[in-house]
mmCIF file of C-alpha atoms and ligand atoms in Angstrom:
data_model
loop_
_atom_site.group_PDB
_atom_site.id
_atom_site.type_symbol
_atom_site.label_atom_id
_atom_site.label_comp_id
_atom_site.label_asym_id
_atom_site.label_seq_id
_atom_site.Cartn_x
_atom_site.Cartn_y
_atom_site.Cartn_z
ATOM 1 C CA UNK A 1 35.934 129.631 57.774
ATOM 2 C CA UNK A 2 36.003 132.302 55.069
ATOM 3 C CA UNK A 3 32.203 132.255 54.922
ATOM 4 C CA UNK A 4 32.138 132.609 58.686
ATOM 5 C CA UNK A 5 34.576 135.534 58.546
ATOM 6 C CA UNK A 6 37.279 133.666 60.461
ATOM 7 C CA UNK A 7 39.741 133.544 57.525
ATOM 8 C CA UNK A 8 40.284 135.589 54.353
ATOM 9 C CA UNK A 9 40.363 134.412 50.723
ATOM 10 C CA UNK A 10 43.787 136.095 50.381
ATOM 11 C CA UNK A 11 45.007 134.118 53.368
ATOM 12 C CA UNK A 12 43.863 130.854 51.794
ATOM 13 C CA UNK A 13 45.610 131.644 48.486
ATOM 14 C CA UNK A 14 48.808 132.636 50.283
ATOM 15 C CA UNK A 15 48.653 129.444 52.372
ATOM 16 C CA UNK A 16 48.377 127.306 49.241
ATOM 17 C CA UNK A 17 51.205 129.237 47.575
ATOM 18 C CA UNK A 18 53.538 128.743 50.560
ATOM 19 C CA UNK A 19 52.569 125.092 50.618
ATOM 20 C CA UNK A 20 53.784 124.719 47.103
ATOM 21 C CA UNK A 21 57.092 126.432 47.995
ATOM 22 C CA UNK A 22 57.470 123.907 50.762
ATOM 23 C CA UNK A 23 56.593 120.716 48.864
ATOM 24 C CA UNK A 24 58.482 121.644 45.659
ATOM 25 C CA UNK A 25 61.986 121.312 47.206
ATOM 26 C CA UNK A 26 60.929 118.165 49.078
ATOM 27 C CA UNK A 27 59.896 116.600 45.763
ATOM 28 C CA UNK A 28 63.257 117.689 44.316
ATOM 29 C CA UNK A 29 65.092 116.047 47.206
ATOM 30 C CA UNK A 30 63.271 112.779 46.617
ATOM 31 C CA UNK A 31 64.090 113.002 42.879
ATOM 32 C CA UNK A 32 67.723 113.762 43.682
ATOM 33 C CA UNK A 33 68.052 110.556 45.630
ATOM 34 C CA UNK A 34 66.643 108.627 42.674
ATOM 35 C CA UNK A 35 69.107 110.382 40.340
ATOM 36 C CA UNK A 36 72.048 109.588 42.640
ATOM 37 C CA UNK A 37 71.076 105.940 42.791
ATOM 38 C CA UNK A 38 70.941 105.700 39.033
ATOM 39 C CA UNK A 39 74.250 107.559 38.656
ATOM 40 C CA UNK A 40 75.835 105.149 41.095
ATOM 41 C CA UNK A 41 74.608 102.127 39.165
ATOM 42 C CA UNK A 42 75.813 103.590 35.841
ATOM 43 C CA UNK A 43 79.120 104.612 37.403
ATOM 44 C CA UNK A 44 79.680 101.086 38.617
ATOM 45 C CA UNK A 45 79.203 99.778 35.068
ATOM 46 C CA UNK A 46 81.528 102.392 33.583
ATOM 47 C CA UNK A 47 84.289 101.496 36.048
ATOM 48 C CA UNK A 48 83.742 97.804 35.364
ATOM 49 C CA UNK A 49 84.773 98.521 31.770
ATOM 50 C CA UNK A 50 87.590 100.911 32.667
ATOM 51 C CA UNK A 51 89.022 98.484 35.222
ATOM 52 C CA UNK A 52 88.763 95.417 32.969
ATOM 53 C CA UNK A 53 92.176 93.773 32.727
ATOM 54 C CA UNK A 54 93.962 94.329 29.414
ATOM 55 C CA UNK A 55 94.366 90.895 27.862
ATOM 56 C CA UNK A 56 96.508 91.911 24.934
ATOM 57 C CA UNK A 57 99.720 93.602 25.977
ATOM 58 C CA UNK A 58 102.503 94.974 23.859
ATOM 59 C CA UNK A 59 105.757 93.151 24.508
ATOM 60 C CA UNK A 60 108.462 95.288 26.138
ATOM 61 C CA UNK A 61 110.726 94.442 23.184
ATOM 62 C CA UNK A 62 108.023 95.004 20.517
ATOM 63 C CA UNK A 63 109.263 96.557 17.285
ATOM 64 C CA UNK A 64 107.416 98.810 14.849
ATOM 65 C CA UNK A 65 106.325 97.093 11.633
ATOM 66 C CA UNK A 66 109.022 97.856 9.015
ATOM 67 C CA UNK A 67 107.933 100.217 6.204
ATOM 68 C CA UNK A 68 106.831 99.969 3.485
ATOM 69 C CA UNK A 69 104.227 97.354 4.366
ATOM 70 C CA UNK A 70 103.426 94.914 1.550
ATOM 71 C CA UNK A 71 100.358 93.483 3.304
ATOM 72 C CA UNK A 72 101.013 89.753 3.317
ATOM 73 C CA UNK A 73 98.782 88.112 5.931
ATOM 74 C CA UNK A 74 99.289 84.554 7.139
ATOM 75 C CA UNK A 75 97.227 82.577 9.669
ATOM 76 C CA UNK A 76 99.328 79.568 10.630
ATOM 77 C CA UNK A 77 97.576 76.729 12.368
ATOM 78 C CA UNK A 78 95.577 79.187 14.459
ATOM 79 C CA UNK A 79 93.435 77.863 17.284
ATOM 80 C CA UNK A 80 91.361 80.267 19.327
ATOM 81 C CA UNK A 81 88.265 80.189 21.504
ATOM 82 C CA UNK A 82 86.814 82.860 23.782
ATOM 83 C CA UNK A 83 86.519 79.920 26.109
ATOM 84 C CA UNK A 84 89.654 77.867 25.362
ATOM 85 C CA UNK A 85 87.632 74.692 25.958
ATOM 86 C CA UNK A 86 85.390 75.605 23.013
ATOM 87 C CA UNK A 87 87.584 76.728 20.126
ATOM 88 C CA UNK A 88 85.981 78.928 17.460
ATOM 89 C CA UNK A 89 88.947 78.486 15.092
ATOM 90 C CA UNK A 90 90.619 75.078 15.025
ATOM 91 C CA UNK A 91 94.062 74.988 13.449
ATOM 92 C CA UNK A 92 93.078 77.429 10.722
ATOM 93 C CA UNK A 93 95.447 78.186 7.833
ATOM 94 C CA UNK A 94 94.977 81.113 5.486
ATOM 95 C CA UNK A 95 97.348 83.166 3.420
ATOM 96 C CA UNK A 96 96.507 86.483 1.765
ATOM 97 C CA UNK A 97 99.135 87.661 -0.699
ATOM 98 C CA UNK A 98 100.148 91.323 -0.950
ATOM 99 C CA UNK A 99 97.463 93.254 -2.802
ATOM 100 C CA UNK A 100 95.132 90.264 -2.947
ATOM 101 C CA UNK A 101 91.396 90.628 -2.368
ATOM 102 C CA UNK A 102 89.882 87.730 -0.435
ATOM 103 C CA UNK A 103 86.182 87.393 0.334
ATOM 104 C CA UNK A 104 85.420 85.499 3.540
ATOM 105 C CA UNK A 105 82.089 83.684 3.693
ATOM 106 C CA UNK A 106 80.595 81.657 6.506
ATOM 107 C CA UNK A 107 77.456 81.258 8.567
ATOM 108 C CA UNK A 108 76.692 83.666 11.382
ATOM 109 C CA UNK A 109 78.861 82.698 14.365
ATOM 110 C CA UNK A 110 81.409 80.857 12.202
ATOM 111 C CA UNK A 111 84.226 83.073 13.508
ATOM 112 C CA UNK A 112 84.694 85.598 10.692
ATOM 113 C CA UNK A 113 84.843 88.662 12.965
ATOM 114 C CA UNK A 114 87.039 86.687 15.346
ATOM 115 C CA UNK A 115 89.537 86.133 12.530
ATOM 116 C CA UNK A 116 89.727 89.884 11.960
ATOM 117 C CA UNK A 117 90.183 90.464 15.703
ATOM 118 C CA UNK A 118 93.125 88.069 15.764
ATOM 119 C CA UNK A 119 94.921 89.915 12.982
ATOM 120 C CA UNK A 120 94.468 93.313 14.638
ATOM 121 C CA UNK A 121 95.276 91.779 18.042
ATOM 122 C CA UNK A 122 92.047 92.368 19.846
ATOM 123 C CA UNK A 123 92.703 88.764 20.948
ATOM 124 C CA UNK A 124 95.699 86.452 20.758
ATOM 125 C CA UNK A 125 95.418 82.846 19.561
ATOM 126 C CA UNK A 126 95.838 80.019 22.052
ATOM 127 C CA UNK A 127 98.139 78.290 19.583
ATOM 128 C CA UNK A 128 99.542 78.960 16.140
ATOM 129 C CA UNK A 129 100.442 82.408 14.917
ATOM 130 C CA UNK A 130 99.268 85.295 12.797
ATOM 131 C CA UNK A 131 101.844 87.201 10.771
ATOM 132 C CA UNK A 132 101.839 90.433 8.815
ATOM 133 C CA UNK A 133 104.690 90.745 6.295
ATOM 134 C CA UNK A 134 106.276 87.748 7.999
ATOM 135 C CA UNK A 135 106.264 89.277 11.492
ATOM 136 C CA UNK A 136 104.279 87.621 14.253
ATOM 137 C CA UNK A 137 101.753 90.323 15.156
ATOM 138 C CA UNK A 138 102.588 89.761 18.844
ATOM 139 C CA UNK A 139 106.129 91.056 18.201
ATOM 140 C CA UNK A 140 104.896 94.361 16.756
ATOM 141 C CA UNK A 141 104.009 97.599 18.495
ATOM 142 C CA UNK A 142 100.226 97.957 18.591
ATOM 143 C CA UNK A 143 100.071 101.413 16.951
ATOM 144 C CA UNK A 144 102.222 100.272 13.999
ATOM 145 C CA UNK A 145 100.104 97.138 13.560
ATOM 146 C CA UNK A 146 96.810 99.001 13.705
ATOM 147 C CA UNK A 147 98.023 101.736 11.395
ATOM 148 C CA UNK A 148 98.890 99.067 8.822
ATOM 149 C CA UNK A 149 95.643 97.090 9.138
ATOM 150 C CA UNK A 150 92.392 99.053 9.317
ATOM 151 C CA UNK A 151 89.001 97.566 10.130
ATOM 152 C CA UNK A 152 85.789 98.914 8.677
ATOM 153 C CA UNK A 153 82.876 97.539 10.707
ATOM 154 C CA UNK A 154 79.351 96.897 9.489
ATOM 155 C CA UNK A 155 77.948 99.947 11.187
ATOM 156 C CA UNK A 156 80.281 102.861 11.641
ATOM 157 C CA UNK A 157 80.278 104.913 14.804
ATOM 158 C CA UNK A 158 80.210 108.665 14.323
ATOM 159 C CA UNK A 159 81.142 111.044 17.105
ATOM 160 C CA UNK A 160 78.980 114.022 18.003
ATOM 161 C CA UNK A 161 81.183 116.370 15.986
ATOM 162 C CA UNK A 162 81.522 117.831 12.500
ATOM 163 C CA UNK A 163 81.856 115.743 9.347
ATOM 164 C CA UNK A 164 85.372 117.153 8.982
ATOM 165 C CA UNK A 165 86.511 115.945 12.421
ATOM 166 C CA UNK A 166 84.747 112.609 12.038
ATOM 167 C CA UNK A 167 86.665 111.840 8.862
ATOM 168 C CA UNK A 168 89.917 113.413 10.054
ATOM 169 C CA UNK A 169 89.780 111.139 13.085
ATOM 170 C CA UNK A 170 91.552 108.614 10.824
ATOM 171 C CA UNK A 171 94.516 110.977 10.509
ATOM 172 C CA UNK A 172 94.266 114.066 12.729
ATOM 173 C CA UNK A 173 96.893 116.058 10.815
ATOM 174 C CA UNK A 174 95.036 115.808 7.483
ATOM 175 C CA UNK A 175 94.149 119.146 5.901
ATOM 176 C CA UNK A 176 90.549 120.038 4.948
ATOM 177 C CA UNK A 177 91.651 119.689 1.289
ATOM 178 C CA UNK A 178 92.788 116.113 1.922
ATOM 179 C CA UNK A 179 89.478 115.393 3.672
ATOM 180 C CA UNK A 180 87.625 116.860 0.665
ATOM 181 C CA UNK A 181 89.543 114.614 -1.699
ATOM 182 C CA UNK A 182 88.876 111.531 0.450
ATOM 183 C CA UNK A 183 85.148 112.356 0.534
ATOM 184 C CA UNK A 184 85.169 112.789 -3.227
ATOM 185 C CA UNK A 185 86.784 109.376 -3.801
ATOM 186 C CA UNK A 186 84.414 107.782 -1.267
ATOM 187 C CA UNK A 187 81.419 109.060 -3.212
ATOM 188 C CA UNK A 188 80.390 111.184 -0.213
ATOM 189 C CA UNK A 189 81.172 114.662 -1.515
ATOM 190 C CA UNK A 190 77.732 115.435 -2.946
ATOM 191 C CA UNK A 191 75.669 114.457 0.092
ATOM 192 C CA UNK A 192 78.097 116.272 2.411
ATOM 193 C CA UNK A 193 77.779 119.397 0.243
ATOM 194 C CA UNK A 194 73.997 119.130 0.688
ATOM 195 C CA UNK A 195 74.167 119.150 4.515
ATOM 196 C CA UNK A 196 73.153 122.415 6.245
ATOM 197 C CA UNK A 197 76.747 123.441 7.024
ATOM 198 C CA UNK A 198 78.611 121.161 4.631
ATOM 199 C CA UNK A 199 81.829 119.811 6.164
ATOM 200 C CA UNK A 200 81.092 121.699 9.393
ATOM 201 C CA UNK A 201 77.729 120.034 9.994
ATOM 202 C CA UNK A 202 77.517 118.285 13.346
ATOM 203 C CA UNK A 203 76.646 114.618 12.881
ATOM 204 C CA UNK A 204 76.534 111.555 15.104
ATOM 205 C CA UNK A 205 74.576 111.068 18.289
ATOM 206 C CA UNK A 206 72.106 113.948 18.608
ATOM 207 C CA UNK A 207 73.611 115.589 15.489
ATOM 208 C CA UNK A 208 72.228 115.449 11.960
ATOM 209 C CA UNK A 209 71.088 111.909 11.349
ATOM 210 C CA UNK A 210 72.778 110.149 8.442
ATOM 211 C CA UNK A 211 71.577 106.994 6.700
ATOM 212 C CA UNK A 212 73.512 103.729 6.990
ATOM 213 C CA UNK A 213 74.851 104.225 3.475
ATOM 214 C CA UNK A 214 76.008 107.776 4.204
ATOM 215 C CA UNK A 215 77.774 106.647 7.379
ATOM 216 C CA UNK A 216 79.564 103.898 5.456
ATOM 217 C CA UNK A 217 80.733 106.376 2.841
ATOM 218 C CA UNK A 218 82.220 108.536 5.615
ATOM 219 C CA UNK A 219 83.915 105.372 6.923
ATOM 220 C CA UNK A 220 85.382 104.756 3.469
ATOM 221 C CA UNK A 221 86.670 108.336 3.424
ATOM 222 C CA UNK A 222 88.350 107.583 6.759
ATOM 223 C CA UNK A 223 90.008 104.516 5.234
ATOM 224 C CA UNK A 224 91.258 106.497 2.238
ATOM 225 C CA UNK A 225 92.722 109.106 4.572
ATOM 226 C CA UNK A 226 94.366 106.528 6.838
ATOM 227 C CA UNK A 227 95.773 104.739 3.773
ATOM 228 C CA UNK A 228 96.427 101.359 5.438
ATOM 229 C CA UNK A 229 98.265 98.528 3.625
ATOM 230 C CA UNK A 230 95.636 96.039 4.768
ATOM 231 C CA UNK A 231 91.905 96.659 4.740
ATOM 232 C CA UNK A 232 89.557 94.459 6.767
ATOM 233 C CA UNK A 233 85.891 94.859 5.904
ATOM 234 C CA UNK A 234 83.405 93.233 8.249
ATOM 235 C CA UNK A 235 80.054 93.043 6.452
ATOM 236 C CA UNK A 236 80.415 96.598 5.123
ATOM 237 C CA UNK A 237 77.069 96.692 3.316
ATOM 238 C CA UNK A 238 74.809 94.943 5.804
ATOM 239 C CA UNK A 239 73.530 98.180 7.403
ATOM 240 C CA UNK A 240 72.895 99.745 4.020
ATOM 241 C CA UNK A 241 69.732 99.838 1.918
ATOM 242 C CA UNK A 242 69.733 98.303 -1.551
ATOM 243 C CA UNK A 243 69.771 101.689 -3.248
ATOM 244 C CA UNK A 244 72.987 102.900 -1.658
ATOM 245 C CA UNK A 245 74.633 99.493 -1.860
ATOM 246 C CA UNK A 246 75.760 100.038 -5.446
ATOM 247 C CA UNK A 247 77.343 103.351 -4.401
ATOM 248 C CA UNK A 248 79.096 101.729 -1.460
ATOM 249 C CA UNK A 249 80.407 98.864 -3.551
ATOM 250 C CA UNK A 250 81.877 101.317 -6.037
ATOM 251 C CA UNK A 251 83.502 103.335 -3.233
ATOM 252 C CA UNK A 252 84.825 100.144 -1.640
ATOM 253 C CA UNK A 253 86.429 99.124 -4.927
ATOM 254 C CA UNK A 254 88.205 102.471 -4.846
ATOM 255 C CA UNK A 255 89.243 101.960 -1.218
ATOM 256 C CA UNK A 256 90.581 98.429 -1.831
ATOM 257 C CA UNK A 257 92.710 99.472 -4.797
ATOM 258 C CA UNK A 258 96.374 98.670 -4.142
ATOM 259 C CA UNK A 259 95.815 97.042 -0.727
ATOM 260 C CA UNK A 260 95.394 93.548 0.614
ATOM 261 C CA UNK A 261 91.777 93.153 1.595
ATOM 262 C CA UNK A 262 89.827 90.623 3.580
ATOM 263 C CA UNK A 263 86.105 91.135 3.073
ATOM 264 C CA UNK A 264 83.508 89.444 5.223
ATOM 265 C CA UNK A 265 80.349 89.625 3.169
ATOM 266 C CA UNK A 266 77.101 87.923 2.258
ATOM 267 C CA UNK A 267 76.780 89.998 -0.888
ATOM 268 C CA UNK A 268 77.477 88.324 -4.165
ATOM 269 C CA UNK A 269 78.616 91.585 -5.785
ATOM 270 C CA UNK A 270 81.535 91.914 -3.364
ATOM 271 C CA UNK A 271 82.422 88.220 -3.342
ATOM 272 C CA UNK A 272 82.338 87.876 -7.110
ATOM 273 C CA UNK A 273 84.848 90.683 -7.689
ATOM 274 C CA UNK A 274 87.343 89.199 -5.203
ATOM 275 C CA UNK A 275 90.474 87.397 -6.370
ATOM 276 C CA UNK A 276 89.628 84.531 -4.071
ATOM 277 C CA UNK A 277 86.724 83.334 -1.988
ATOM 278 C CA UNK A 278 87.283 81.350 1.200
ATOM 279 C CA UNK A 279 84.546 79.727 3.258
ATOM 280 C CA UNK A 280 84.878 79.297 7.007
ATOM 281 C CA UNK A 281 83.039 76.407 8.626
ATOM 282 C CA UNK A 282 83.664 74.416 11.783
ATOM 283 C CA UNK A 283 86.698 76.567 12.629
ATOM 284 C CA UNK A 284 88.603 75.851 9.420
ATOM 285 C CA UNK A 285 88.597 76.942 5.778
ATOM 286 C CA UNK A 286 86.492 74.475 3.788
ATOM 287 C CA UNK A 287 86.426 76.145 0.366
ATOM 288 C CA UNK A 288 89.174 78.235 -1.183
ATOM 289 C CA UNK A 289 89.551 79.396 -4.752
ATOM 290 C CA UNK A 290 88.694 82.011 -7.365
ATOM 291 C CA UNK A 291 84.931 82.692 -7.471
ATOM 292 C CA UNK A 292 84.638 81.349 -11.017
ATOM 293 C CA UNK A 293 86.169 78.024 -9.948
ATOM 294 C CA UNK A 294 83.989 77.697 -6.841
ATOM 295 C CA UNK A 295 80.804 78.417 -8.764
ATOM 296 C CA UNK A 296 80.746 74.970 -10.307
ATOM 297 C CA UNK A 297 81.739 73.150 -7.144
ATOM 298 C CA UNK A 298 78.311 73.074 -5.492
ATOM 299 C CA UNK A 299 79.446 74.384 -2.107
ATOM 300 C CA UNK A 300 78.529 77.435 -0.080
ATOM 301 C CA UNK A 301 79.767 79.931 -2.622
ATOM 302 C CA UNK A 302 77.767 78.231 -5.364
ATOM 303 C CA UNK A 303 74.701 78.467 -3.115
ATOM 304 C CA UNK A 304 75.289 82.209 -2.706
ATOM 305 C CA UNK A 305 75.493 82.592 -6.484
ATOM 306 C CA UNK A 306 72.214 80.728 -6.887
ATOM 307 C CA UNK A 307 70.443 82.661 -4.156
ATOM 308 C CA UNK A 308 71.453 86.080 -5.482
ATOM 309 C CA UNK A 309 71.381 85.596 -9.228
ATOM 310 C CA UNK A 310 67.953 86.202 -10.734
ATOM 311 C CA UNK A 311 66.925 83.404 -13.046
ATOM 312 C CA UNK A 312 68.992 80.668 -11.443
ATOM 313 C CA UNK A 313 66.960 78.140 -9.445
ATOM 314 C CA UNK A 314 67.448 78.538 -5.697
ATOM 315 C CA UNK A 315 68.509 75.268 -4.132
ATOM 316 C CA UNK A 316 70.841 74.473 -1.239
HETATM 317 N N1 LIG B 401 83.504 88.535 22.906
HETATM 318 C C1 LIG B 401 83.054 87.275 22.849
HETATM 319 N N2 LIG B 401 82.985 86.497 23.954
HETATM 320 C C2 LIG B 401 82.550 85.216 23.897
HETATM 321 N N3 LIG B 401 82.140 84.619 22.760
HETATM 322 C C3 LIG B 401 82.173 85.330 21.624
HETATM 323 C C4 LIG B 401 82.623 86.699 21.606
HETATM 324 N N4 LIG B 401 82.539 87.153 20.337
HETATM 325 C C5 LIG B 401 82.063 86.124 19.603
HETATM 326 N N5 LIG B 401 81.847 85.033 20.357
HETATM 327 C C6 LIG B 401 81.373 83.716 19.863
HETATM 328 O O1 LIG B 401 82.348 83.196 19.000
HETATM 329 C C7 LIG B 401 81.756 82.625 17.844
HETATM 330 C C8 LIG B 401 82.246 83.335 16.589
HETATM 331 O O2 LIG B 401 81.783 84.666 16.597
HETATM 332 P P1 LIG B 401 82.077 85.703 15.442
HETATM 333 O O3 LIG B 401 83.537 85.675 15.109
HETATM 334 O O4 LIG B 401 81.527 86.999 15.860
HETATM 335 O O5 LIG B 401 81.255 85.067 14.222
HETATM 336 P P2 LIG B 401 80.868 85.696 12.805
HETATM 337 O O6 LIG B 401 81.544 87.026 12.666
HETATM 338 O O7 LIG B 401 81.349 84.701 11.807
HETATM 339 O O8 LIG B 401 79.375 85.798 12.791
HETATM 340 C C9 LIG B 401 80.251 82.709 18.056
HETATM 341 O O9 LIG B 401 79.827 81.493 18.598
HETATM 342 C C10 LIG B 401 80.093 83.830 19.053
HETATM 343 O O10 LIG B 401 78.960 83.608 19.859
HETATM 344 MG MG1 LIG B 402 80.764 88.959 12.499
#
């Protein structure tokens, strides 16, 4: 048409331009629908979690755990299963004395994390009881229980916030000086000082990425700040490379000083320095004793010694 003089080149360009103005918003509208659908699906999942019934409730007559806490933990004939028909723990008995350090070994799925969840009341046993300083944990207020018994998981979650706030999360009224001291004792002070803004560096999701070992050292600083009577470590070095493991173990020793500690671990270094090693199998404790005594007994602990000591023949 342009060649024939019936239309101009300018007209054609303008037509194409207007076309784009027209189709752009239509594309956006189609995309918006897609976005809404996805938001709806995600929203449904979020509300599923928010609306989930609370299974562990504080009793109306719950009392705060009396201070000071000595940290004596007793599992008395505890039976528990996520499905009550299939118990994970079957009449388990375990006593941790005040200030004692107990390493908990057991195959994956044996119920080690479950045991920790029962003490901190993430779940309640179907029968038997769990006591802290002689009080059934179900009779205690949840904040007092969870202030007394802190859990350090295998991979620590960091919020998208500064190092300072991430550590202070353990005790929001701590001063920056107290946070500094905790970082120092956790062996984290030097790497924090090397971050672009030091204590004020944003870490966590989308923030500065920290290694597994660095995250665990921040978690240890949290523990030191919270100063709980009971420390529960759930495979604290499993997300850590071999190089930082020695650092973490040293910081953990510092963190466990003067507290009762239950340590779930596959690492010989942590198990060997414990006062006692217990082995969980089939829902009950099958080995229990000081590491030196268990070494010669030929059980699971002895196998761990063999597997992780260079020079000893590996046999199970
Ligand atoms: N939230 C849960 N719901 C149902 N079953 C679970 C849940 N958590 C763990 N289990 C099951 O309970 C058993 C013990 O799990 P866990 O305590 O995590 O073992 P461990 O820490 O020793 O590896 C496993 O068989 C596991 O599959
Ligand atoms: Mg576990």
